[in-house]
Coordinates of N, CA and C in Angstrom, one line a residue:
Chain P
E1 N 0.9 -1.2 0.0 CA 0.0 0.0 0.0 C 0.9 1.2 0.0
A2 N 0.6 2.2 -0.9 CA 1.4 3.4 -1.0 C 1.1 4.3 0.2
G3 N 2.1 5.0 0.7 CA 1.9 5.8 1.9 C 1.5 7.2 1.5
V4 N 1.5 8.1 2.5 CA 1.2 9.5 2.2 C 2.3 10.2 1.6
A5 N 2.1 10.8 0.4 CA 3.1 11.5 -0.3 C 3.1 13.0 -0.1
Q6 N 4.2 13.5 0.1 CA 4.3 15.0 0.3 C 5.5 15.5 -0.6
S7 N 5.3 16.8 -1.0 CA 6.4 17.5 -1.7 C 6.2 19.0 -1.6
P8 N 7.3 19.7 -1.6 CA 8.7 19.2 -1.7 C 9.1 18.7 -0.3
R9 N 10.2 18.0 -0.3 CA 10.8 17.6 1.0 C 11.4 18.7 1.7
Y10 N 12.1 19.6 1.0 CA 12.8 20.7 1.6 C 12.5 22.0 0.8
K11 N 12.4 23.1 1.5 CA 12.2 24.4 0.9 C 12.8 25.5 1.7
I12 N 13.6 26.3 1.1 CA 14.2 27.5 1.7 C 13.7 28.7 1.0
I13 N 13.1 29.6 1.8 CA 12.6 30.9 1.2 C 13.0 32.0 2.1
E14 N 12.9 33.2 1.6 CA 13.1 34.4 2.5 C 11.8 34.8 3.0
K15 N 11.9 35.5 4.1 CA 10.6 36.0 4.8 C 9.9 36.9 3.8
R16 N 8.6 36.9 3.9 CA 7.6 37.6 3.1 C 7.4 36.9 1.7
Q17 N 8.2 35.9 1.4 CA 7.9 35.1 0.2 C 6.7 34.1 0.5
S18 N 6.3 33.5 -0.6 CA 5.2 32.5 -0.4 C 5.7 31.1 -0.7
V19 N 5.0 30.1 -0.2 CA 5.4 28.7 -0.4 C 4.1 27.9 -0.4
A20 N 4.2 26.8 -1.1 CA 3.0 25.8 -1.1 C 3.6 24.4 -1.0
F21 N 2.8 23.6 -0.2 CA 3.1 22.2 0.0 C 2.0 21.4 -0.5
W22 N 2.3 20.2 -1.0 CA 1.3 19.3 -1.6 C 1.3 18.0 -0.8
C23 N 0.1 17.4 -0.7 CA 0.0 16.2 -0.1 C -1.0 15.3 -0.8
N24 N -0.6 14.0 -1.0 CA -1.5 13.0 -1.6 C -1.7 11.9 -0.5
P25 N -2.9 11.8 0.0 CA -3.1 10.8 1.1 C -3.2 9.4 0.6
I26 N -3.3 8.5 1.5 CA -3.5 7.1 1.1 C -4.9 6.9 0.5
S27 N -4.9 6.2 -0.6 CA -6.2 6.0 -1.3 C -7.3 5.5 -0.4
G28 N -8.5 6.2 -0.5 CA -9.6 5.8 0.3 C -9.7 6.4 1.7
H29 N -8.7 7.1 2.1 CA -8.7 7.8 3.4 C -9.5 9.1 3.3
A30 N -10.6 9.2 4.1 CA -11.5 10.3 4.1 C -10.9 11.5 4.8
T31 N -10.1 11.3 5.8 CA -9.7 12.4 6.6 C -8.2 12.8 6.3
L32 N -8.0 14.0 6.2 CA -6.6 14.5 5.9 C -6.3 15.6 6.9
Y33 N -5.1 15.6 7.4 CA -4.6 16.5 8.4 C -3.3 17.2 7.9
W34 N -3.2 18.5 8.3 CA -1.9 19.2 8.2 C -1.4 19.5 9.6
Y35 N -0.2 19.1 10.0 CA 0.4 19.4 11.3 C 1.6 20.2 11.0
Q36 N 1.9 21.1 12.0 CA 3.2 21.9 12.0 C 4.0 21.3 13.1
Q37 N 5.3 21.0 12.8 CA 6.2 20.5 13.9 C 7.4 21.4 13.9
I38 N 7.4 22.3 14.9 CA 8.6 23.1 15.1 C 9.6 22.4 15.9
L39 N 10.9 22.6 15.6 CA 12.0 21.9 16.2 C 11.9 21.9 17.7
G40 N 11.9 20.7 18.3 CA 11.9 20.5 19.7 C 10.5 20.4 20.3
Q41 N 9.5 20.5 19.4 CA 8.1 20.4 19.9 C 7.4 19.3 19.2
G42 N 6.2 18.9 19.7 CA 5.4 17.9 19.1 C 4.6 18.5 18.0
P43 N 4.1 17.7 17.1 CA 3.2 18.2 16.0 C 2.0 18.9 16.5
K44 N 1.7 20.0 15.9 CA 0.5 20.8 16.2 C -0.5 20.8 15.0
L45 N -1.7 20.5 15.3 CA -2.7 20.4 14.2 C -3.0 21.8 13.7
L46 N -2.9 22.0 12.4 CA -3.2 23.2 11.7 C -4.7 23.1 11.2
I47 N -4.9 22.1 10.4 CA -6.2 22.0 9.8 C -6.6 20.5 9.5
Q48 N -7.8 20.2 9.6 CA -8.3 18.8 9.4 C -9.5 18.9 8.4
F49 N -9.4 18.0 7.4 CA -10.4 17.9 6.4 C -11.1 16.5 6.5
Q50 N -12.4 16.5 6.3 CA -13.2 15.3 6.1 C -13.7 15.4 4.7
N51 N -13.2 14.5 3.9 CA -13.5 14.6 2.4 C -13.2 16.0 2.0
N52 N -14.2 16.8 1.4 CA -13.9 18.1 1.0 C -13.9 19.2 2.0
G53 N -14.6 18.9 3.1 CA -15.0 19.9 4.1 C -13.9 20.1 5.2
V54 N -13.9 21.3 5.8 CA -13.0 21.5 6.9 C -13.7 21.2 8.2
V55 N -13.0 20.3 9.0 CA -13.5 19.9 10.3 C -13.1 20.8 11.4
D56 N -11.8 21.2 11.3 CA -11.2 22.0 12.3 C -10.0 22.8 11.7
D57 N -10.1 24.1 11.8 CA -9.0 25.0 11.4 C -8.8 26.0 12.5
S58 N -9.1 25.7 13.7 CA -9.0 26.7 14.8 C -7.6 27.1 15.1
Q59 N -6.6 26.3 14.7 CA -5.2 26.7 15.0 C -4.5 27.2 13.7
L60 N -5.2 27.4 12.7 CA -4.5 27.8 11.4 C -4.5 29.3 11.4
P61 N -3.3 29.9 11.3 CA -3.2 31.4 11.2 C -3.7 31.9 9.9
K62 N -5.0 32.2 9.9 CA -5.7 32.4 8.6 C -5.2 33.7 7.9
D63 N -4.5 34.6 8.6 CA -4.1 35.8 7.9 C -2.9 35.4 6.9
R64 N -2.3 34.3 7.1 CA -1.2 33.9 6.2 C -1.2 32.5 5.6
F65 N -1.9 31.6 6.3 CA -2.0 30.2 5.9 C -3.3 30.0 5.3
S66 N -3.3 29.1 4.2 CA -4.5 28.7 3.6 C -4.3 27.2 3.2
A67 N -5.4 26.5 3.1 CA -5.3 25.1 2.7 C -6.6 24.7 2.0
E68 N -6.5 23.8 1.1 CA -7.6 23.4 0.3 C -7.5 21.9 0.0
R69 N -8.6 21.2 -0.2 CA -8.6 19.8 -0.5 C -9.7 19.7 -1.6
L70 N -9.2 19.8 -2.8 CA -10.1 19.7 -3.9 C -10.5 18.2 -4.2
K71 N -11.7 18.0 -4.5 CA -12.2 16.7 -4.9 C -12.0 15.6 -3.8
G72 N -11.7 16.1 -2.6 CA -11.6 15.2 -1.5 C -10.4 14.2 -1.5
V73 N -9.4 14.6 -2.3 CA -8.2 13.7 -2.4 C -7.0 14.5 -2.0
D74 N -6.3 15.1 -3.0 CA -5.0 15.9 -2.7 C -5.3 17.1 -2.0
S75 N -4.3 17.6 -1.3 CA -4.4 18.9 -0.6 C -3.2 19.7 -0.7
T76 N -3.4 21.0 -0.7 CA -2.3 22.0 -0.7 C -2.4 22.9 0.5
L77 N -1.2 23.2 1.1 CA -1.1 24.1 2.2 C -0.2 25.3 1.7
K78 N -0.7 26.5 1.8 CA 0.0 27.6 1.3 C 0.3 28.6 2.5
I79 N 1.5 29.2 2.4 CA 1.9 30.2 3.4 C 2.3 31.5 2.6
Q80 N 1.6 32.6 2.9 CA 1.9 33.8 2.2 C 1.4 35.0 3.0
P81 N 2.3 35.9 3.4 CA 3.7 35.8 3.3 C 4.3 35.0 4.5
A82 N 5.5 34.4 4.3 CA 6.1 33.6 5.3 C 6.8 34.5 6.3
K83 N 6.8 34.0 7.6 CA 7.6 34.7 8.6 C 8.7 33.7 9.1
L84 N 9.6 34.3 9.8 CA 10.7 33.5 10.4 C 10.2 32.3 11.2
E85 N 9.1 32.6 12.0 CA 8.6 31.6 12.9 C 7.9 30.5 12.2
D86 N 7.7 30.6 10.9 CA 7.1 29.5 10.2 C 8.0 28.4 9.8
S87 N 9.3 28.6 10.2 CA 10.3 27.5 9.9 C 9.9 26.3 10.7
A88 N 9.7 25.2 10.1 CA 9.1 24.0 10.7 C 9.1 22.9 9.7
V89 N 8.7 21.7 10.2 CA 8.3 20.6 9.3 C 6.8 20.6 9.2
Y90 N 6.3 20.5 8.0 CA 4.8 20.5 7.8 C 4.5 19.0 7.4
L91 N 3.7 18.4 8.3 CA 3.4 17.0 8.2 C 2.0 16.9 7.7
C92 N 1.8 16.0 6.7 CA 0.5 15.7 6.2 C 0.2 14.2 6.7
A93 N -1.0 14.0 7.1 CA -1.4 12.7 7.6 C -2.8 12.4 7.1
S94 N -3.1 11.1 7.0 CA -4.5 10.7 6.6 C -5.0 9.6 7.4
S95 N -6.3 9.4 7.5 CA -6.8 8.3 8.2 C -8.1 7.8 7.6
L96 N -8.3 6.5 7.7 CA -9.5 5.9 7.2 C -10.7 6.3 8.0
D97 N -10.5 6.3 9.3 CA -11.3 6.9 10.3 C -12.8 6.6 10.3
R98 N -13.1 5.4 10.9 CA -14.4 5.1 11.2 C -14.7 5.3 12.6
G99 N -15.6 6.3 12.9 CA -16.0 6.5 14.3 C -15.1 7.2 15.2
G100 N -14.1 7.8 14.6 CA -13.2 8.6 15.4 C -12.1 7.8 16.2
D101 N -11.8 6.6 15.8 CA -10.8 5.8 16.5 C -9.7 5.4 15.5
G102 N -9.5 6.1 14.5 CA -8.6 5.7 13.4 C -7.2 6.1 13.7
E103 N -6.3 5.3 13.1 CA -4.9 5.5 13.2 C -4.5 6.6 12.1
L104 N -3.6 7.5 12.4 CA -3.1 8.4 11.5 C -1.9 7.9 10.8
F105 N -1.8 8.0 9.5 CA -0.6 7.7 8.7 C 0.0 9.0 8.2
F106 N 1.3 9.1 8.5 CA 2.0 10.3 8.2 C 2.9 10.2 7.0
G107 N 3.0 11.3 6.3 CA 4.0 11.4 5.3 C 5.4 11.8 5.9
E108 N 6.4 11.9 5.0 CA 7.7 12.2 5.5 C 7.9 13.7 5.9
G109 N 7.0 14.5 5.5 CA 7.0 15.9 5.9 C 7.8 16.8 4.9
S110 N 7.4 18.1 5.0 CA 8.1 19.1 4.1 C 8.8 20.1 5.1
R111 N 10.1 20.1 5.0 CA 10.9 21.0 5.9 C 11.0 22.4 5.3
L112 N 10.5 23.4 6.0 CA 10.6 24.8 5.5 C 11.5 25.5 6.4
T113 N 12.4 26.2 5.7 CA 13.4 27.2 6.4 C 13.1 28.5 5.8
V114 N 12.8 29.5 6.7 CA 12.5 30.8 6.3 C 13.7 31.7 6.8
L115 N 14.3 32.4 5.9 CA 15.5 33.2 6.2 C 15.2 34.7 6.3
Chain L
A1 N -10.4 21.4 26.0 CA -9.6 20.7 25.0 C -8.5 19.8 25.7
Q2 N -8.2 18.8 25.0 CA -7.2 17.8 25.6 C -5.8 18.4 25.5
S3 N -4.9 17.9 26.4 CA -3.5 18.2 26.3 C -2.7 17.0 26.8
V4 N -1.5 17.0 26.4 CA -0.6 15.8 26.7 C 0.7 16.3 27.2
S5 N 1.2 15.7 28.3 CA 2.5 16.1 28.9 C 3.4 14.9 28.9
Q6 N 4.6 15.1 28.3 CA 5.7 14.1 28.4 C 6.8 14.6 29.3
H7 N 7.1 13.9 30.3 CA 7.9 14.4 31.4 C 9.4 14.4 31.0
N8 N 9.8 13.5 30.2 CA 11.2 13.3 29.9 C 11.5 13.9 28.5
H9 N 12.4 14.9 28.4 CA 12.6 15.4 27.1 C 13.8 14.7 26.3
H10 N 14.7 14.2 27.1 CA 15.9 13.5 26.5 C 16.3 12.5 27.5
V11 N 16.3 11.2 27.0 CA 16.7 10.1 27.8 C 17.9 9.4 27.2
I12 N 18.9 9.1 28.0 CA 20.1 8.3 27.5 C 20.2 7.0 28.2
L13 N 20.2 5.9 27.5 CA 20.3 4.6 28.2 C 21.3 3.8 27.5
S14 N 21.9 2.9 28.2 CA 22.8 1.9 27.6 C 21.9 0.7 27.1
E15 N 22.5 0.0 26.1 CA 21.8 -1.1 25.6 C 21.5 -2.1 26.7
A16 N 20.3 -2.7 26.6 CA 19.8 -3.7 27.6 C 19.2 -3.1 28.8
A17 N 19.3 -1.8 29.0 CA 18.6 -1.1 30.1 C 17.1 -1.1 29.9
S18 N 16.4 -1.0 30.9 CA 14.9 -0.9 30.8 C 14.5 0.5 30.6
L19 N 13.4 0.7 29.9 CA 12.9 2.0 29.5 C 11.5 2.2 30.1
E20 N 11.3 3.4 30.6 CA 9.9 3.8 30.8 C 9.8 5.3 30.6
L21 N 8.9 5.7 29.6 CA 8.7 7.1 29.3 C 7.3 7.5 29.7
G22 N 7.3 8.6 30.4 CA 6.0 9.0 31.0 C 5.1 9.8 30.1
C23 N 3.8 9.6 30.2 CA 2.9 10.4 29.4 C 1.6 10.6 30.3
N24 N 1.2 11.8 30.4 CA 0.0 12.2 31.1 C -0.9 13.0 30.2
Y25 N -2.2 12.8 30.3 CA -3.1 13.6 29.5 C -4.1 14.3 30.3
S26 N -4.7 15.3 29.8 CA -5.8 15.9 30.5 C -7.0 16.0 29.6
Y27 N -8.0 15.2 30.0 CA -9.3 15.2 29.4 C -10.2 14.3 30.2
G28 N -11.4 14.8 30.5 CA -12.3 14.1 31.4 C -13.1 13.0 30.8
G29 N -13.2 12.9 29.5 CA -14.0 11.9 28.9 C -13.2 10.7 28.4
T30 N -13.8 10.0 27.5 CA -13.2 8.8 26.9 C -12.2 9.2 25.9
V31 N -11.0 8.5 26.0 CA -9.9 8.9 25.1 C -9.4 7.6 24.4
N32 N -8.8 7.8 23.2 CA -7.9 6.8 22.6 C -6.5 7.4 22.8
L33 N -5.6 6.5 23.0 CA -4.2 6.9 23.3 C -3.2 6.2 22.4
F34 N -2.2 6.9 22.0 CA -1.3 6.4 21.0 C 0.2 6.7 21.5
W35 N 1.1 5.9 21.0 CA 2.5 6.2 21.0 C 3.0 6.1 19.6
Y36 N 3.6 7.2 19.1 CA 4.2 7.2 17.8 C 5.7 7.3 18.0
V37 N 6.4 6.8 17.0 CA 7.9 6.9 17.0 C 8.4 7.5 15.7
Q38 N 9.5 8.2 15.8 CA 10.1 8.8 14.6 C 11.6 8.5 14.7
Y39 N 12.0 7.5 13.9 CA 13.4 7.2 13.8 C 14.1 8.2 12.9
P40 N 15.4 8.4 13.1 CA 16.1 9.5 12.4 C 15.9 9.4 10.9
G41 N 15.5 10.5 10.4 CA 15.3 10.6 8.9 C 14.0 9.9 8.4
Q42 N 13.2 9.4 9.3 CA 12.0 8.7 8.8 C 10.7 9.5 9.3
H43 N 9.6 9.0 8.8 CA 8.3 9.6 9.2 C 7.8 9.0 10.5
L44 N 6.9 9.7 11.1 CA 6.2 9.3 12.3 C 5.4 8.0 11.9
Q45 N 5.6 7.0 12.8 CA 4.8 5.8 12.6 C 4.3 5.3 14.0
L46 N 3.2 4.5 13.9 CA 2.5 4.1 15.1 C 3.3 3.0 15.8
L47 N 3.5 3.1 17.1 CA 4.1 2.1 17.9 C 3.1 1.2 18.6
L48 N 2.1 1.8 19.1 CA 1.0 1.1 19.7 C -0.2 2.1 20.0
K49 N -1.3 1.5 20.3 CA -2.5 2.3 20.6 C -3.4 1.6 21.6
Y50 N -4.2 2.4 22.3 CA -5.2 1.9 23.2 C -6.5 2.5 22.9
F51 N -7.5 1.6 22.7 CA -8.9 2.1 22.4 C -9.8 1.7 23.6
S52 N -9.7 0.4 24.0 CA -10.6 -0.1 25.0 C -10.1 -1.5 25.4
G53 N -10.7 -2.0 26.5 CA -10.3 -3.4 26.9 C -9.1 -3.4 27.8
D54 N -8.3 -4.4 27.6 CA -7.1 -4.6 28.4 C -6.2 -3.3 28.5
P55 N -6.0 -2.8 29.7 CA -5.2 -1.5 29.7 C -3.7 -1.7 29.4
L56 N -3.3 -2.9 29.4 CA -1.9 -3.2 29.0 C -1.8 -3.5 27.5
V57 N -1.2 -2.7 26.8 CA -1.2 -2.8 25.3 C 0.2 -3.1 24.9
K58 N 0.3 -4.1 24.0 CA 1.5 -4.5 23.4 C 1.7 -4.0 22.0
G59 N 2.8 -3.4 21.7 CA 3.0 -2.9 20.3 C 4.1 -3.6 19.6
I60 N 4.7 -2.9 18.6 CA 5.8 -3.5 17.8 C 7.1 -3.4 18.6
K61 N 8.0 -4.2 18.2 CA 9.4 -4.2 18.6 C 9.5 -4.3 20.1
G62 N 8.6 -5.0 20.8 CA 8.7 -5.3 22.2 C 8.3 -4.2 23.1
F63 N 7.7 -3.2 22.6 CA 7.2 -2.1 23.4 C 5.8 -2.4 24.0
E64 N 5.5 -1.9 25.1 CA 4.2 -2.0 25.7 C 3.8 -0.7 26.5
A65 N 2.6 -0.5 26.7 CA 2.1 0.7 27.4 C 1.0 0.3 28.3
E66 N 0.9 1.0 29.4 CA -0.2 0.7 30.4 C -1.1 2.0 30.6
F67 N -2.4 1.8 30.3 CA -3.3 2.9 30.5 C -3.8 2.8 32.0
I68 N -3.6 3.9 32.7 CA -4.1 3.9 34.1 C -5.0 5.1 34.2
K69 N -6.3 4.8 34.1 CA -7.3 5.8 34.0 C -7.3 6.8 35.2
S70 N -7.1 6.2 36.3 CA -7.2 7.1 37.6 C -6.0 8.1 37.6
K71 N -5.0 7.8 36.9 CA -3.8 8.7 36.9 C -3.7 9.4 35.6
F72 N -4.6 9.2 34.7 CA -4.6 9.9 33.4 C -3.2 9.6 32.7
S73 N -2.7 8.4 32.8 CA -1.4 8.2 32.3 C -1.4 7.0 31.3
F74 N -0.4 7.1 30.5 CA -0.2 6.0 29.4 C 1.3 5.9 29.2
N75 N 2.0 5.3 30.1 CA 3.5 5.3 30.1 C 3.9 4.1 29.1
L76 N 5.0 4.4 28.4 CA 5.6 3.5 27.5 C 6.7 2.7 28.2
R77 N 6.8 1.4 27.9 CA 7.9 0.6 28.6 C 8.5 -0.4 27.6
K78 N 9.7 -0.7 27.9 CA 10.4 -1.8 27.1 C 11.4 -2.3 28.1
P79 N 11.4 -3.7 28.3 CA 12.3 -4.3 29.3 C 13.8 -4.1 29.0
S80 N 14.1 -4.1 27.7 CA 15.6 -4.1 27.3 C 15.7 -3.4 26.0
V81 N 16.2 -2.2 26.0 CA 16.3 -1.4 24.8 C 17.5 -1.8 23.9
Q82 N 17.4 -1.6 22.6 CA 18.5 -1.8 21.7 C 18.9 -0.5 21.1
W83 N 20.1 -0.5 20.5 CA 20.6 0.7 19.9 C 19.7 1.2 18.8
S84 N 19.0 0.3 18.1 CA 18.1 0.6 17.1 C 16.8 1.3 17.6
D85 N 16.6 1.4 18.9 CA 15.5 2.1 19.5 C 15.7 3.6 19.6
T86 N 16.9 4.0 19.2 CA 17.2 5.4 19.2 C 16.3 6.1 18.3
A87 N 15.5 7.1 18.9 CA 14.4 7.7 18.1 C 13.8 8.8 19.0
E88 N 12.8 9.4 18.4 CA 11.9 10.4 19.2 C 10.6 9.7 19.4
Y89 N 10.1 9.8 20.6 CA 8.8 9.1 20.9 C 7.8 10.2 21.3
F90 N 6.6 10.0 20.7 CA 5.5 11.0 20.9 C 4.3 10.3 21.5
C91 N 3.8 10.8 22.5 CA 2.5 10.3 23.1 C 1.4 11.2 22.5
A92 N 0.2 10.6 22.2 CA -0.9 11.4 21.6 C -2.2 10.9 22.1
V93 N -3.1 11.8 22.2 CA -4.5 11.5 22.7 C -5.5 12.0 21.7
N94 N -6.6 11.2 21.5 CA -7.7 11.5 20.7 C -8.9 11.5 21.7
A95 N -9.5 12.7 21.9 CA -10.7 12.7 22.7 C -11.9 12.2 21.9
C96 N -12.5 11.2 22.4 CA -13.6 10.5 21.6 C -14.9 11.3 21.6
S97 N -15.4 11.5 20.5 CA -16.8 12.0 20.3 C -17.5 11.2 19.2
T98 N -18.6 10.7 19.5 CA -19.3 9.8 18.6 C -19.5 10.5 17.3
G99 N -19.1 9.9 16.2 CA -19.4 10.4 14.9 C -18.4 11.4 14.4
T100 N -17.5 11.8 15.2 CA -16.5 12.8 14.7 C -15.2 12.1 14.4
A101 N -14.5 12.8 13.5 CA -13.2 12.2 13.1 C -12.1 12.4 14.2
S102 N -11.1 11.5 14.1 CA -10.0 11.6 15.0 C -9.3 12.9 14.9
K103 N -8.8 13.4 16.0 CA -8.0 14.6 16.0 C -6.9 14.4 17.1
L104 N -5.7 14.1 16.7 CA -4.7 13.7 17.7 C -4.0 15.0 18.2
T105 N -3.9 15.0 19.6 CA -3.1 16.1 20.2 C -1.8 15.4 20.7
F106 N -0.7 15.9 20.3 CA 0.6 15.3 20.6 C 1.3 16.0 21.8
G107 N 2.1 15.2 22.5 CA 3.0 15.7 23.5 C 4.2 16.3 22.8
T108 N 5.1 16.8 23.6 CA 6.3 17.5 23.0 C 7.4 16.5 22.6
G109 N 7.2 15.2 22.9 CA 8.2 14.2 22.5 C 9.3 14.0 23.5
T110 N 9.8 12.8 23.4 CA 11.0 12.4 24.2 C 12.0 11.8 23.3
R111 N 13.2 12.4 23.3 CA 14.3 11.9 22.5 C 15.0 10.8 23.3
L112 N 15.0 9.6 22.7 CA 15.7 8.5 23.4 C 17.0 8.2 22.6
Q113 N 18.1 8.2 23.4 CA 19.4 7.8 22.8 C 19.9 6.6 23.5
V114 N 20.2 5.5 22.7 CA 20.7 4.3 23.3 C 22.1 4.1 22.9
T115 N 23.0 4.0 23.9 CA 24.4 3.8 23.6 C 24.8 2.4 23.7
L116 N 25.9 2.1 23.0 CA 26.4 0.7 22.9 C 27.2 0.4 24.1

């Protein structure tokens, strides 16, 4: 079974520039998550999709971050404009999720460095 | 909202030593509990999980964890660590609500370094 695919693996940008990350979840997984993992911290949920719809985006900095999941499959996370504190690994995860007891499967992450 | 505390940030052990990593959560209702591991250069992967039933859960590679509801704890254990267990370990909790999708809240992680 193919895992969660993410790209790019690494990105270096200057502050105030924009960046986009792409995620392709495991086939058939209805729920997709974007987490932010800052060095030395645990992953923090940014946004959660159930099929096409947003379930939770309460911790997404909406003035600069946006995410979409078209057709209930792939998803993109965009940051515009980037700040120094956005340097982190952005993790995409998906779950089959029946009844809220599902295991999350993670991609390898996209490491962002903002200079 | 739920939260997770991992008490040990960095643990150094010799091979064959026993391991116990602490994890406490705060949430008054029913929870699902997880331990994830991240080996150097690899993605997060599930080590073990607790949903219901026997509070002593066995996972991969000889790891186990015990859910103690009265203490809101889910500590990870392994009787004898190996060098290959060097990794970062994350405890996570999902507050259960009927019909809603999982949403994991992670602890800050514990870096385990096993020396030869």
